[in-house]
GROMACS .gro file of C-alpha atoms in nm:
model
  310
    1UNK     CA    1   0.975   8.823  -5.218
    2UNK     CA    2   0.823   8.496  -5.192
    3UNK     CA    3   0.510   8.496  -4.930
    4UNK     CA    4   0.486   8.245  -4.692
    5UNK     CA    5   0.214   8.004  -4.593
    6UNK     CA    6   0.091   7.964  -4.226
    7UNK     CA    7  -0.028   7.550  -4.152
    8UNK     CA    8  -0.366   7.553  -4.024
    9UNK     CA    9  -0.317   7.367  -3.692
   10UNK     CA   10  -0.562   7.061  -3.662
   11UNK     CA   11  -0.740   7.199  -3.354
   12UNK     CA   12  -0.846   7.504  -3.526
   13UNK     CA   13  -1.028   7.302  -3.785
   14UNK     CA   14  -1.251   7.093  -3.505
   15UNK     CA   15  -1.271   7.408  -3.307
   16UNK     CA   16  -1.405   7.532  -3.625
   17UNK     CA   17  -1.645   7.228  -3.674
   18UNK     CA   18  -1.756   7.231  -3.299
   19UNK     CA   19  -1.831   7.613  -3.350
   20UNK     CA   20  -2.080   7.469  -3.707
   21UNK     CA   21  -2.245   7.226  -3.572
   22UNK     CA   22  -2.351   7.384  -3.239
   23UNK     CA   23  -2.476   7.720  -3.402
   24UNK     CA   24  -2.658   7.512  -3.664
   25UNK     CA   25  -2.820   7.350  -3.403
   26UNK     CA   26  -2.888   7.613  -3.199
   27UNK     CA   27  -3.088   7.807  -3.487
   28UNK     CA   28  -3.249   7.481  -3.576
   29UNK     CA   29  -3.393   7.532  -3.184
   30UNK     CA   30  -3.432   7.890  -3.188
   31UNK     CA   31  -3.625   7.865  -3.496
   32UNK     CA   32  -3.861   7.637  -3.354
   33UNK     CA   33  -3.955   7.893  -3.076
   34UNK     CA   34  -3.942   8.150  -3.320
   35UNK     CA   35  -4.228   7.997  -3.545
   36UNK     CA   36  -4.402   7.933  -3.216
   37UNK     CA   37  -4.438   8.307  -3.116
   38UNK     CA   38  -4.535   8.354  -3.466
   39UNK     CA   39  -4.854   8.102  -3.481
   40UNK     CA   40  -4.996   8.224  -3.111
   41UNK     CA   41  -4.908   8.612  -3.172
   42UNK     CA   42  -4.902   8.700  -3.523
   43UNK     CA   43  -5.199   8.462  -3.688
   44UNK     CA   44  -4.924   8.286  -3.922
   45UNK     CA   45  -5.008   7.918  -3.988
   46UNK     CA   46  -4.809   7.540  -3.951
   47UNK     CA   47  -4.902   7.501  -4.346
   48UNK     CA   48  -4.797   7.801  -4.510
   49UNK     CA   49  -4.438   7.868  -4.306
   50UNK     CA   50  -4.371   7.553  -4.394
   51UNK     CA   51  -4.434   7.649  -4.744
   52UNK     CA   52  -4.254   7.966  -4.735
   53UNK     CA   53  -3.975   7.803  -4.558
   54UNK     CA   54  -3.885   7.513  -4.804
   55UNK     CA   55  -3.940   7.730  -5.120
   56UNK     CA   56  -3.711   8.021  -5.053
   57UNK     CA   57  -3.450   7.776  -4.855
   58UNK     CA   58  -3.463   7.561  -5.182
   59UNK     CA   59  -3.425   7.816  -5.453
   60UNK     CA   60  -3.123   7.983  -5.213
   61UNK     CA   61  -2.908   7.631  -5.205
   62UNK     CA   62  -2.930   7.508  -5.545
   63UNK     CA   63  -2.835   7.861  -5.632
   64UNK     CA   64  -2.540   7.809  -5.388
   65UNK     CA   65  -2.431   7.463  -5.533
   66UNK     CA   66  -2.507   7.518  -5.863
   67UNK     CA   67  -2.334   7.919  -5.907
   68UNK     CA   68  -2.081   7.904  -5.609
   69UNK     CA   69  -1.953   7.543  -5.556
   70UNK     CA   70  -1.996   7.485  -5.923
   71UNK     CA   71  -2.250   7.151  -5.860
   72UNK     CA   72  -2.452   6.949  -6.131
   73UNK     CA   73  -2.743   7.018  -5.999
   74UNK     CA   74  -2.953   6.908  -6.312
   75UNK     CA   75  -2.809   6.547  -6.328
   76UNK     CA   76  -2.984   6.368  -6.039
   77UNK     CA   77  -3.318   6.425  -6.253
   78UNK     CA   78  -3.169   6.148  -6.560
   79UNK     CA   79  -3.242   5.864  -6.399
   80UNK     CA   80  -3.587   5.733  -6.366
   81UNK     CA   81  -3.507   5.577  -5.985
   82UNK     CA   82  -3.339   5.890  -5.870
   83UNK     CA   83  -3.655   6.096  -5.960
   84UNK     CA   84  -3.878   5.893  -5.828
   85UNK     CA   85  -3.688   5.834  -5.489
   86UNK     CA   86  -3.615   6.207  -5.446
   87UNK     CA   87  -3.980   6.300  -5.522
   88UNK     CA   88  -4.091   6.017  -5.240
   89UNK     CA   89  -3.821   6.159  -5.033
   90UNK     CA   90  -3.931   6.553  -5.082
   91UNK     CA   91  -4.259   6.494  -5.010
   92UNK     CA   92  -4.269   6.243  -4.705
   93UNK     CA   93  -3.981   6.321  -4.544
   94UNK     CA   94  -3.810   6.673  -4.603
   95UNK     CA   95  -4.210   6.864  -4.634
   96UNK     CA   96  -4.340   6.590  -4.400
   97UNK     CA   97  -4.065   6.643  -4.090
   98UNK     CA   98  -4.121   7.008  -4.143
   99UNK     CA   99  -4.509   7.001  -4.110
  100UNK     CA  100  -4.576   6.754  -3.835
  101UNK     CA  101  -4.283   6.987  -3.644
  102UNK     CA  102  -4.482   7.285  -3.665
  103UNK     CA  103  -4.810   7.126  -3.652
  104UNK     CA  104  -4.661   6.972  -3.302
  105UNK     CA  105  -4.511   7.358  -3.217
  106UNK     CA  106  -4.894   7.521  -3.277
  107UNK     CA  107  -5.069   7.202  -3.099
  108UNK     CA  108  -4.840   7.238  -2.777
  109UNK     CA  109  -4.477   7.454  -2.722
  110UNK     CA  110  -4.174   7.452  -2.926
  111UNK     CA  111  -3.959   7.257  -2.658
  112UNK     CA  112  -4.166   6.954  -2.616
  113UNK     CA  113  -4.220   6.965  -3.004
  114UNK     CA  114  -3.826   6.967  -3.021
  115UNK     CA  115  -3.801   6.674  -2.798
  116UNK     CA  116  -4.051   6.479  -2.929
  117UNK     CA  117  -3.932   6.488  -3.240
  118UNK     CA  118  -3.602   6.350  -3.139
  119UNK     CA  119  -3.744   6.010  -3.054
  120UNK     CA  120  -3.650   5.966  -3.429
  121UNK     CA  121  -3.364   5.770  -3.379
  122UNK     CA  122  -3.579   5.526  -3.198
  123UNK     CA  123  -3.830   5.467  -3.478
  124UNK     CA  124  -3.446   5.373  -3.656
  125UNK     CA  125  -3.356   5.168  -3.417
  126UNK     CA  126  -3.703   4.953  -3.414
  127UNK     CA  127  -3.718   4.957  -3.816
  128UNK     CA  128  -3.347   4.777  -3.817
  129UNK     CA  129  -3.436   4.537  -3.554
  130UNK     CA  130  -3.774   4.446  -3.791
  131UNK     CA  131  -3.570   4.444  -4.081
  132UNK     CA  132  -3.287   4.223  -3.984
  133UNK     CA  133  -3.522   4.048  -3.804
  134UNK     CA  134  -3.356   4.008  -3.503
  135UNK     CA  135  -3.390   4.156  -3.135
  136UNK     CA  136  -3.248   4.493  -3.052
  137UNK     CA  137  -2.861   4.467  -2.890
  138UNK     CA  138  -2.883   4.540  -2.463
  139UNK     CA  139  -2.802   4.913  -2.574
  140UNK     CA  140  -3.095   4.941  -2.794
  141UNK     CA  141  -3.336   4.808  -2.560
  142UNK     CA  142  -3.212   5.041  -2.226
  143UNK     CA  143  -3.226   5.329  -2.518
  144UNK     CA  144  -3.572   5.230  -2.611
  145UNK     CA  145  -3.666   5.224  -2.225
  146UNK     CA  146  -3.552   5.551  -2.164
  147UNK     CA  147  -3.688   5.717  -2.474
  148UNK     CA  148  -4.003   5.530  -2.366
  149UNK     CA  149  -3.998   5.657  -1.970
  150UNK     CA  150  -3.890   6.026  -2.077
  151UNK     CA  151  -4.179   6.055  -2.313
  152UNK     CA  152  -4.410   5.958  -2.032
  153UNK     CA  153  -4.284   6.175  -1.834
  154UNK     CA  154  -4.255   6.472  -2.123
  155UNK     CA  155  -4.644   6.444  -2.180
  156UNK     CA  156  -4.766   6.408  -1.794
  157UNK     CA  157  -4.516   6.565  -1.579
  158UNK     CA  158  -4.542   6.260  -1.387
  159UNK     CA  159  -4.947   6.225  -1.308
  160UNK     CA  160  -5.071   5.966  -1.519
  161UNK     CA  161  -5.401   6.058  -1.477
  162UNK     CA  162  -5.361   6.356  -1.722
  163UNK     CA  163  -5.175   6.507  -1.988
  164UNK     CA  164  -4.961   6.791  -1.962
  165UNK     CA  165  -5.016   6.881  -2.342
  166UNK     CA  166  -5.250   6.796  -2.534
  167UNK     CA  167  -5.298   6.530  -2.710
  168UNK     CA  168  -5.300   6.687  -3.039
  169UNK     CA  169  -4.915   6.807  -2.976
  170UNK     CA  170  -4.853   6.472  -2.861
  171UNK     CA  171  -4.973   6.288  -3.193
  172UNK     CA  172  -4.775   6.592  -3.451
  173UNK     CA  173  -4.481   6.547  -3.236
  174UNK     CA  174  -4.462   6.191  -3.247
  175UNK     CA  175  -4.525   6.205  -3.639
  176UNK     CA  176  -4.222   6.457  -3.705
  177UNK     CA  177  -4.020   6.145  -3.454
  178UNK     CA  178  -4.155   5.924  -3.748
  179UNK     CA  179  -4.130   6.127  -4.027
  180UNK     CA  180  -3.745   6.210  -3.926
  181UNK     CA  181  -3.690   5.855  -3.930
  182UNK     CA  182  -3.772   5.846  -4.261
  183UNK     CA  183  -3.602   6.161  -4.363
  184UNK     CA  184  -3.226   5.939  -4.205
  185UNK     CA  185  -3.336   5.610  -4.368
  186UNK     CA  186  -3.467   5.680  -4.719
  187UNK     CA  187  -3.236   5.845  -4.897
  188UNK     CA  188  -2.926   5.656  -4.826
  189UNK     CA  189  -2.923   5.561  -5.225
  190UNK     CA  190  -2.914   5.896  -5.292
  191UNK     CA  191  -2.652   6.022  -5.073
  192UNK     CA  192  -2.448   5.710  -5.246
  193UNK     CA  193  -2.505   5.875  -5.573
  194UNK     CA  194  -2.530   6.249  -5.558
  195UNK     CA  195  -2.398   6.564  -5.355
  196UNK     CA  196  -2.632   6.601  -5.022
  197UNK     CA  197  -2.639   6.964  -5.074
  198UNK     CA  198  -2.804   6.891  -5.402
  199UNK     CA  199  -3.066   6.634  -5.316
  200UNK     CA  200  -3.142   6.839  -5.000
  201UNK     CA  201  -3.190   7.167  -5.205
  202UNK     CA  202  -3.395   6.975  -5.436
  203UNK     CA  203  -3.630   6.834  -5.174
  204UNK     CA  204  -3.655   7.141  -4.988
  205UNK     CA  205  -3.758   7.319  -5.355
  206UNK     CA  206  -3.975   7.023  -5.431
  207UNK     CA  207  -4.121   6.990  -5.103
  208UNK     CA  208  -4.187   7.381  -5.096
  209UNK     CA  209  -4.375   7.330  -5.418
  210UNK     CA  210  -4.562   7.108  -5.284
  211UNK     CA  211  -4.719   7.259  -4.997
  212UNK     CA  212  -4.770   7.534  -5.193
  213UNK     CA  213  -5.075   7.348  -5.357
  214UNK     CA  214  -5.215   7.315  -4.998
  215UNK     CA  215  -5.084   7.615  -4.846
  216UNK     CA  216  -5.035   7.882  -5.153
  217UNK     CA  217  -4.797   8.175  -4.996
  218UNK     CA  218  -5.029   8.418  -5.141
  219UNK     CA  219  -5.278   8.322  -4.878
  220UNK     CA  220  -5.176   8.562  -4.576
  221UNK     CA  221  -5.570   8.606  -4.422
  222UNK     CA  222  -5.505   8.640  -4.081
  223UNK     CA  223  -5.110   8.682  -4.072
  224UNK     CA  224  -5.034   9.062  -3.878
  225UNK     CA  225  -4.706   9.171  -4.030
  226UNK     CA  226  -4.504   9.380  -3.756
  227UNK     CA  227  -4.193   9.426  -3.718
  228UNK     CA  228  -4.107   9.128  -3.483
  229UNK     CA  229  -4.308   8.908  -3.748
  230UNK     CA  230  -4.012   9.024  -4.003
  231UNK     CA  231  -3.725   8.964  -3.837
  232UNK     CA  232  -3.878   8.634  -3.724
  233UNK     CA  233  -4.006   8.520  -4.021
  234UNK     CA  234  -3.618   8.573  -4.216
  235UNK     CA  235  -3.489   8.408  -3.868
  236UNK     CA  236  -3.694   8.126  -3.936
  237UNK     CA  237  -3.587   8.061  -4.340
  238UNK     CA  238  -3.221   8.217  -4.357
  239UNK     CA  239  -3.096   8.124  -3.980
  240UNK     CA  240  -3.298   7.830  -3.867
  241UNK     CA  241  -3.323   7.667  -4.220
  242UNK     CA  242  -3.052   7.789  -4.453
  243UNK     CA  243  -2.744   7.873  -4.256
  244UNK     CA  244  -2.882   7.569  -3.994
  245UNK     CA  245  -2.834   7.310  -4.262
  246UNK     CA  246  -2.518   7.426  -4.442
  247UNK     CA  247  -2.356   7.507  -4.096
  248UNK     CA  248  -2.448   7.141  -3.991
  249UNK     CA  249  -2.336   6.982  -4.342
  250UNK     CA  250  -2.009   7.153  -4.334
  251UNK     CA  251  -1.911   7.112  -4.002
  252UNK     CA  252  -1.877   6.733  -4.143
  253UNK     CA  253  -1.547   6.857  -4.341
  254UNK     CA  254  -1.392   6.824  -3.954
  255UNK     CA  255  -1.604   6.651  -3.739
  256UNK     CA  256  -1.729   6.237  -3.746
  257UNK     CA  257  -2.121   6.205  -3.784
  258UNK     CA  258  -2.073   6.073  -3.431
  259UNK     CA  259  -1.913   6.399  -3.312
  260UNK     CA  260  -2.168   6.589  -3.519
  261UNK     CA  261  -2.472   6.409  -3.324
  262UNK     CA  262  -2.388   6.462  -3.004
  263UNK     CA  263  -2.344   6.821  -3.024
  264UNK     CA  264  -2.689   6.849  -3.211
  265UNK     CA  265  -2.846   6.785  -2.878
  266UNK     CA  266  -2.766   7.175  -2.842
  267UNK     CA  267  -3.117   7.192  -3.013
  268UNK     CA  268  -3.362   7.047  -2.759
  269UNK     CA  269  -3.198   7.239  -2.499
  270UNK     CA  270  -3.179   7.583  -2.696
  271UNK     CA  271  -3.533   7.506  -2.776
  272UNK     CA  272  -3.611   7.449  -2.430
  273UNK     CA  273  -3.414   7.723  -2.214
  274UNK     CA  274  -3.573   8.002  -2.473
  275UNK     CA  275  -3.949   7.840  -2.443
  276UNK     CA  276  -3.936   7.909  -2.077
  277UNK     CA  277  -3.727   8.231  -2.039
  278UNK     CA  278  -3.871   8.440  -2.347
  279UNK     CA  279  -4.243   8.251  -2.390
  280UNK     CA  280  -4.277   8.204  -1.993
  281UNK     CA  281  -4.400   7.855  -2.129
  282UNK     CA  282  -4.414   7.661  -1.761
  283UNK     CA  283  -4.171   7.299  -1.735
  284UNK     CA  284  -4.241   7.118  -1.469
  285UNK     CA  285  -3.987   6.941  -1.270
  286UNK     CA  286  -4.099   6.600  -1.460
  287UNK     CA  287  -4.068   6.737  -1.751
  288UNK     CA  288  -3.717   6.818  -1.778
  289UNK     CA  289  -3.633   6.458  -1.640
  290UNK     CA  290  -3.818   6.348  -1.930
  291UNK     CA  291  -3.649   6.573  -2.158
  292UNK     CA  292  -3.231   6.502  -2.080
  293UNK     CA  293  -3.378   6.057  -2.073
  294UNK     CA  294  -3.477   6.160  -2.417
  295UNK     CA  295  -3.139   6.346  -2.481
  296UNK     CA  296  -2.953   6.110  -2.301
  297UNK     CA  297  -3.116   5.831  -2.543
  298UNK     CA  298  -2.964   6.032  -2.813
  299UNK     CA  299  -2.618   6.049  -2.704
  300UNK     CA  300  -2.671   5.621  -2.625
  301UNK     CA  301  -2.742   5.553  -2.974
  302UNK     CA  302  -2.520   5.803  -3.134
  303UNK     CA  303  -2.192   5.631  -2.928
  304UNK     CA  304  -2.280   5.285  -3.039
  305UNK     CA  305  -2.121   5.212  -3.397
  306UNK     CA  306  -2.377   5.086  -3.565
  307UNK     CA  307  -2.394   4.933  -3.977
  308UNK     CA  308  -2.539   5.129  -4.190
  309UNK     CA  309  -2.853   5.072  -4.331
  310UNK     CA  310  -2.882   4.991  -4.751
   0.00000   0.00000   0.00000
């Protein structure tokens, strides 16, 4: 008897994408908070989860893409450019995003960290203008604006006599804005040329190995190693890194980058509501204005079809 096969509807498939992106982005956001209760209750430090973090997550894709999806993984290392671009790329932007992220997490919270670090796609939009020499569109500059007013208010709750964090948190959170920047804008040869599965398992391996020199993983003075600190620390590499990114990439397969973007504001505001409700970290009233004008600038520049950068 000859089976029959059922048409996958459409809808299901974006249902299915919606359902990718917004749990990879909520882990990304839990994961933040999740590192945070780990640095002010456990001893762990910025440096070394970072370490921990990009090794294991490295090793565990390439074995992926290489074993499951049957990926050259080996060939992006044959050309001379392509090494040298992914090793620039590994080290300043995948290790560097991570770093400054936790550096701004310990420094100040995991929510503010969060949406700090999503003034990145401001730092894009500045670095285009510069480079095409020519002013920002009307929808840049209002973006820039708001980015610029909900920072302000992020950092001083609205009294601008003071800060709200310190200033510390403000300077590694506005580093991982920078340094994500540079983690869109850099490897845009690469992506022409190779798998991003590969060159992102490769610069989370490379960047791993990397930290390791200033970080080694068998350094653990300090760390307590509890339960919670077990559960948090495999939340942090197999939820918040591993299944985060290939959750995210996939979701692509139904979704438009566009789509995709928008619903990765879902990680500033898991970030946020689990800050305050499990950490009883405080938000003032400003605050949280500051936060959705940063959001909000998100969504702006995500809607306007922009050319892509060489």
């Amino acid at each position: 008897m000859r089976s029959v096969t059922m048409a996958v509807p459409p809808s299901f498939h974006r249902l299915k994408g919606f359902a990718m992106v917004l749990a990879g982005a909520t882990c990304w956001g839990l994961s933040g908070t999740a590192a945070q209760w780990l640095f002010q209750h456990q001893g762990f430090q910025p440096g070394w989860l970072v370490s921990l973090r990009l090794s294991l997550s490295g090793i565990l894709l390439l074995f992926y893409f290489a074993f499951v999806q049957k990926q050259t993984v080996w060939q992006i290392w044959k050309q001379k450019s392509d090494r040298r671009q992914l090793l620039i790329f590994s080290i300043l932007g995948m290790a560097g995003v991570q770093y400054t992220y936790f550096e701004a997490i310990q420094a100040g919270n995991a929510a503010t960290a969060t949406l700090l670090q999503y003034l990145g796609p401001i730092f894009v939009t500045i670095y285009v203008a510069l480079r095409n020499r020519q002013l920002p569109g009307r929808k840049d500059i209002v973006a820039v604006v708001l980015a610029l007013m909900g920072t302000g208010l992020l950092v001083t709750n609205g009294r601008l006599d003071r800060l709200t964090i310190s200033l510390s948190a403000v300077f590694w959170g506005l580093g991982s804005a920078v340094t994500a920047a540079f983690y869109t804008l850099y490897p845009a040869r690469l992506l022409s040329r190779w798998s991003s599965g590969v060159i992102v398992g490769w610069a989370m391996l490379i960047g791993g190995v990397g930290m390791n020199i200033i970080h080694p993983l068998w350094r653990t003075s300090g760390q307590v190693w509890t339960g919670s600190a077990w559960l948090l620390v495999g939340f942090v590499v197999i939820f918040g890194t591993l299944l985060a990114f290939y959750w995210y990439l996939d979701s692509l397969r139904y979704l438009t980058p566009t789509e995709t973007s928008l619903l990765a504001c879902a990680e500033p505001l898991a970030a946020a509501i689990v800050t305050v409700v499990w950490l009883h970290v405080p938000m003032g009233a400003w605050q949280t204005v500051g936060g959705i004008c940063i959001v909000a600038t998100v969504v702006a520049l995500s809607k306007e079809n922009k050319k892509p950068v060489d």
